[in-house]
Amino acid sequence: MKKRIEAVNKELDCFSPSNNDEIEQFRISMLGKKGQITALLNDFRDVPPSDKKEIGQLINILKNRTIELIENSKISYKNISPKSESIDLSLQQEFIELGSRHPISLVKNELFTIFQKLGFSLSEGPEIEDDWHVFSALNFPKEHPARDMQDTFFIEKNPDILLRTHTSSVQVRTMETQKLPIRVICPGRVFRNEAISARAHCIFHQVEGLYIDKGVSFADLKQTLLFFSRELFGPDTNIRLRPSFFPFTEPSAEMDVSCKLCGGKGCSVCKHTGWLEILGCGMVDPTVLELNGIDSKVYSGYAFGMGLERIAMLKYGVKDLRLYFENDIRFLNIFKNYL
Ligand code: PHE
């Protein structure tokens, strides 16, 4: 009898239920009709009178211990049960880690917000393109170096199918499909066959803009870019336009913004010039309008294009382009506080 009591006590020592069903099963196995403690109580009749006092006490202790254990298990299980309404303030809080937005997405969203204020809408197009949309419709001469194998990734040696090298291809698609006037910004990934380093990458992101209407002038372009630069980099920002060349714009320019870090005085970021180059722009070449079925005697337009990695670099001080593509959690965590 004593051995049986000891065995049950050992079972109680090991009892650690993880749900209500297990507690109930345990109760039945101990105190149910065929339970071990019920059996001990039944067999108590056959205990010799001399041992009755001692065994009786042991069985009583065992029974009370069992009942207490079952009750306590129910309470502690309740505390961790999600269905429970009672709150255990001593339990440690598990925080859900919030993710962060990628710096390129942050910049892209900011640009959308700025250009939305000026009435621009969003236009997107495919990454795998044809020669017409990336080059020919944009007035690139057949021998232009940008078509060269060194710059362009061609798909399966087919010179007509390629990865777009700029999102100007979306502007062509927009001219094909949308009614005039057109006022769009075109964000997207672009690809160029460059060796990967801290300052160059074979994938990057652009946002290009296109506005075509009657009487659009270079002054409109300049004012739009000034507004955009001040919204993005702050109200004290100045811009300057330097003459440049693109096959699809005439005249063409490159735009610099005054260096935010040194206030235009000159520092290592702006290479002591006080200016930072951020985009290319110009008036849409009349040939491009005609190639896309738009009467260049009635309509005129401007276009601009910029690299998002460069803007993110200036805003967040990211000096190595490769960081944008490596998905290193330590880098991404830096942007947790930006939304
Ligand atoms: N498409 C040009 C580039 O990729 C940028 C640009 C766009 C320049 C529009 C002028 C006008 O470099």
XYZ file of C-alpha atoms and ligand atoms in Angstrom:
351
model
C 0.000 0.000 0.000
C 2.752 2.411 0.968
C 4.573 1.728 -2.313
C 1.435 2.532 -4.313
C 1.033 5.814 -2.390
C 4.665 6.678 -3.069
C 4.230 5.926 -6.796
C 1.239 8.273 -7.020
C 3.193 10.979 -5.185
C 5.946 10.677 -7.784
C 3.396 11.081 -10.561
C 2.175 14.260 -8.879
C 5.764 15.572 -8.782
C 6.082 15.216 -12.553
C 2.697 16.639 -13.464
C 2.988 19.757 -15.720
C -0.029 20.151 -18.001
C -0.079 22.429 -21.031
C -3.824 22.621 -21.539
C -7.172 22.072 -19.847
C -7.702 18.645 -21.432
C -4.540 17.313 -19.833
C -5.652 18.575 -16.404
C -9.026 16.873 -16.799
C -7.431 13.600 -17.967
C -5.173 13.708 -14.926
C -8.121 14.336 -12.578
C -9.957 11.300 -13.985
C -6.850 9.114 -13.730
C -6.521 10.029 -10.017
C -9.963 10.770 -8.629
C -12.323 9.246 -11.223
C -14.264 5.992 -10.658
C -11.310 3.935 -11.789
C -8.718 6.459 -10.609
C -5.624 5.486 -8.632
C -6.622 7.386 -5.453
C -10.190 6.035 -5.600
C -8.679 2.549 -5.821
C -6.484 3.268 -2.756
C -9.543 4.428 -0.808
C -11.445 1.256 -1.791
C -8.533 -0.964 -0.825
C -8.224 0.807 2.553
C -10.831 -1.709 3.869
C -8.286 -4.520 3.633
C -5.509 -2.680 5.532
C -4.770 -4.418 8.868
C -6.153 -2.391 11.832
C -2.666 -1.763 13.201
C -1.644 0.143 9.988
C -5.000 1.877 9.410
C -4.076 5.115 11.164
C -0.804 5.648 9.324
C -2.052 4.549 5.860
C -5.277 6.529 6.291
C -3.287 9.681 6.976
C -1.002 9.103 3.939
C -3.995 8.571 1.633
C -5.698 11.706 2.957
C -2.570 13.795 2.399
C -2.227 12.359 -1.091
C -5.847 13.113 -1.953
C -5.648 16.694 -0.670
C -2.372 17.256 -2.497
C -3.922 15.975 -5.731
C -6.956 18.247 -5.432
C -4.753 21.248 -4.674
C -2.416 20.475 -7.575
C -5.317 20.252 -10.000
C -6.770 23.572 -8.823
C -3.389 25.340 -9.000
C -2.682 23.973 -12.473
C -5.993 25.374 -13.664
C -5.071 28.835 -12.356
C -1.560 28.958 -13.783
C -2.722 27.528 -17.080
C -5.449 30.182 -17.185
C -2.827 32.900 -16.916
C -1.084 31.865 -20.068
C -4.236 30.977 -21.966
C -4.987 33.499 -24.717
C -8.696 33.052 -24.050
C -8.274 34.132 -20.456
C -9.480 37.543 -19.401
C -7.302 37.727 -16.310
C -4.012 39.588 -16.778
C -0.760 38.468 -15.195
C 1.185 41.700 -14.783
C 4.328 39.792 -13.913
C 4.513 38.165 -17.349
C 7.143 39.638 -19.653
C 5.837 41.600 -22.608
C 6.863 40.268 -25.980
C 7.321 43.184 -28.377
C 6.538 42.727 -32.051
C 9.486 44.044 -34.065
C 8.334 46.631 -36.574
C 9.963 46.616 -39.988
C 11.282 49.694 -41.757
C 10.801 51.164 -45.186
C 13.679 50.838 -47.618
C 15.402 54.223 -48.186
C 14.615 54.019 -51.912
C 10.903 53.606 -51.106
C 11.097 56.518 -48.676
C 12.531 58.804 -51.344
C 10.116 57.511 -53.984
C 7.110 58.182 -51.747
C 8.365 61.657 -50.949
C 8.774 62.467 -54.642
C 5.238 61.201 -55.369
C 3.831 63.478 -52.687
C 5.679 66.521 -54.039
C 4.751 65.968 -57.690
C 1.175 65.064 -56.800
C 0.804 68.601 -55.428
C 1.737 69.878 -58.901
C -0.885 67.697 -60.609
C 1.414 64.896 -61.844
C -0.015 61.385 -61.917
C 1.799 58.063 -61.850
C 2.688 56.031 -64.926
C 4.478 52.678 -64.973
C 5.824 50.385 -67.671
C 7.696 47.117 -68.251
C 11.338 46.506 -67.286
C 11.904 44.293 -70.343
C 11.531 46.648 -73.277
C 12.162 46.912 -76.998
C 14.563 49.150 -78.876
C 11.760 51.442 -80.028
C 10.580 52.472 -76.549
C 14.036 52.810 -74.984
C 15.976 54.339 -77.870
C 14.406 54.855 -81.318
C 11.293 56.770 -80.236
C 13.574 58.973 -78.132
C 15.689 60.073 -81.079
C 18.787 57.999 -80.243
C 20.808 57.697 -83.452
C 21.548 54.090 -84.474
C 25.232 54.483 -83.591
C 24.643 56.166 -80.208
C 27.014 54.756 -77.561
C 24.156 54.168 -75.082
C 22.953 51.336 -77.338
C 26.348 49.731 -77.061
C 26.635 46.252 -75.546
C 28.622 47.825 -72.719
C 25.689 49.836 -71.448
C 22.665 47.771 -72.337
C 21.679 44.283 -71.242
C 20.161 42.536 -74.230
C 17.881 39.555 -73.776
C 19.146 36.397 -75.474
C 21.351 38.191 -77.994
C 18.257 39.696 -79.593
C 19.225 43.348 -80.200
C 15.573 44.360 -80.160
C 14.664 43.040 -76.670
C 16.504 44.578 -73.747
C 16.320 45.683 -70.128
C 15.385 49.358 -70.040
C 18.316 51.649 -69.338
C 16.063 54.522 -68.240
C 12.385 55.046 -67.456
C 12.038 57.441 -70.410
C 10.586 54.334 -72.094
C 7.495 54.804 -69.900
C 7.192 58.357 -71.195
C 7.061 56.969 -74.743
C 4.363 54.478 -73.709
C 2.420 57.289 -72.062
C 2.589 59.430 -75.225
C 1.288 56.424 -77.187
C -1.691 55.759 -74.965
C -2.733 58.878 -73.053
C -4.658 61.873 -74.294
C -3.022 65.305 -74.185
C -2.215 67.174 -72.010
C 0.140 64.705 -70.298
C 1.588 65.266 -66.834
C 3.157 62.105 -65.410
C 5.989 60.860 -63.284
C 7.453 57.444 -64.075
C 9.284 55.592 -61.318
C 11.056 52.278 -61.790
C 14.109 50.043 -61.840
C 16.589 50.491 -64.645
C 19.551 48.407 -65.751
C 22.971 49.240 -67.151
C 25.886 46.975 -67.795
C 28.289 48.477 -65.278
C 30.811 46.868 -62.957
C 29.446 46.947 -59.399
C 31.311 49.241 -57.015
C 30.536 51.732 -54.242
C 29.733 54.366 -56.876
C 28.153 52.341 -59.689
C 25.652 49.490 -59.905
C 24.025 47.540 -62.700
C 20.558 48.142 -61.178
C 19.259 51.446 -59.923
C 16.014 53.389 -59.653
C 14.818 56.446 -61.501
C 11.906 58.811 -61.386
C 11.321 60.664 -64.623
C 8.745 63.346 -65.310
C 7.003 64.470 -68.492
C 4.681 67.405 -69.093
C 3.233 68.078 -72.543
C 0.653 70.751 -73.253
C 0.149 73.846 -75.388
C 2.670 76.573 -74.542
C 4.884 74.693 -72.055
C 8.146 76.644 -71.688
C 11.602 76.282 -70.182
C 10.506 78.743 -67.470
C 7.785 76.238 -66.425
C 10.424 73.518 -66.168
C 12.711 75.690 -64.076
C 9.945 76.746 -61.701
C 8.754 73.137 -61.265
C 12.283 71.989 -60.456
C 12.838 74.846 -58.005
C 9.592 74.001 -56.190
C 10.495 70.302 -56.117
C 14.038 70.961 -54.807
C 12.815 73.223 -51.995
C 10.139 70.721 -50.963
C 12.692 67.906 -50.900
C 15.776 69.587 -49.461
C 14.311 72.560 -47.583
C 13.168 76.136 -48.339
C 16.703 77.607 -48.452
C 17.736 75.369 -51.350
C 18.884 77.005 -54.589
C 19.223 75.396 -57.999
C 21.373 75.993 -61.034
C 21.056 74.617 -64.552
C 24.081 73.770 -66.669
C 23.850 73.146 -70.422
C 24.016 69.453 -71.302
C 23.019 66.996 -73.998
C 20.373 64.266 -74.266
C 19.152 62.968 -77.638
C 15.500 63.449 -76.623
C 15.590 67.004 -75.224
C 16.580 70.347 -76.769
C 17.782 72.439 -75.048
C 19.049 70.054 -72.354
C 20.423 70.790 -68.931
C 21.746 69.204 -65.800
C 20.474 70.527 -62.508
C 22.477 71.063 -59.326
C 21.078 71.879 -55.897
C 22.981 73.930 -53.342
C 24.781 71.609 -50.928
C 22.653 71.187 -47.810
C 25.537 69.974 -45.691
C 27.749 73.064 -46.014
C 25.062 75.582 -47.031
C 26.853 76.151 -50.354
C 30.203 77.057 -48.793
C 31.985 73.920 -50.033
C 32.672 70.599 -48.320
C 33.904 67.089 -49.130
C 30.405 65.874 -50.184
C 30.021 68.633 -52.814
C 33.721 68.388 -53.667
C 34.162 71.984 -52.474
C 31.912 73.387 -55.212
C 28.869 74.128 -53.032
C 26.659 72.307 -55.595
C 25.362 68.749 -55.995
C 24.209 67.367 -59.319
C 20.844 65.604 -59.034
C 19.038 65.408 -62.365
C 18.952 65.773 -66.129
C 16.217 67.724 -67.880
C 15.210 69.678 -70.950
C 12.479 70.603 -73.403
C 11.194 67.530 -75.254
C 12.847 67.576 -78.695
C 10.165 68.321 -81.374
C 11.445 65.243 -83.250
C 10.459 63.069 -80.263
C 6.973 64.601 -80.195
C 6.567 63.911 -83.917
C 7.931 60.341 -83.590
C 5.189 59.766 -81.016
C 2.397 61.269 -83.107
C 2.184 64.649 -81.349
C 2.011 67.838 -83.432
C 5.112 69.778 -82.369
C 3.746 73.007 -83.864
C 0.859 72.955 -81.386
C 2.362 71.201 -78.377
C 5.570 71.506 -76.421
C 6.805 69.803 -73.284
C 9.518 69.315 -70.749
C 11.066 66.189 -69.232
C 13.380 65.458 -66.357
C 14.915 62.347 -64.829
C 16.766 61.541 -61.637
C 18.353 58.600 -59.825
C 16.761 57.714 -56.489
C 19.944 56.196 -55.030
C 21.714 59.519 -55.486
C 18.911 61.446 -53.776
C 18.777 58.925 -50.913
C 22.540 59.276 -50.604
C 22.247 63.039 -50.217
C 19.312 62.820 -47.809
C 20.567 59.979 -45.613
C 24.316 60.062 -46.188
C 24.546 56.571 -47.721
C 27.927 56.535 -49.444
C 28.044 52.983 -50.857
C 25.493 52.092 -53.553
C 25.785 48.376 -52.824
C 24.105 48.839 -49.437
C 20.776 49.478 -51.152
C 20.711 45.998 -52.653
C 22.225 43.770 -49.981
C 19.253 43.739 -47.584
C 21.570 43.885 -44.606
C 19.258 44.145 -41.601
C 21.707 46.474 -39.793
C 21.486 48.949 -42.678
C 17.694 48.682 -43.019
C 17.168 49.185 -39.275
C 18.640 52.681 -39.566
C 15.491 53.767 -41.407
C 13.044 52.608 -38.738
C 12.250 56.116 -37.613
C 11.390 57.405 -41.076
C 7.955 56.777 -42.511
N 16.753 59.570 -69.282
C 17.876 60.341 -68.803
C 18.869 59.375 -68.130
O 18.546 58.257 -67.882
C 17.479 61.403 -67.839
C 16.657 62.486 -68.451
C 15.288 62.377 -68.481
C 17.252 63.570 -69.016
C 14.512 63.357 -69.047
C 16.501 64.578 -69.586
C 15.134 64.455 -69.595
O 19.975 59.736 -67.843
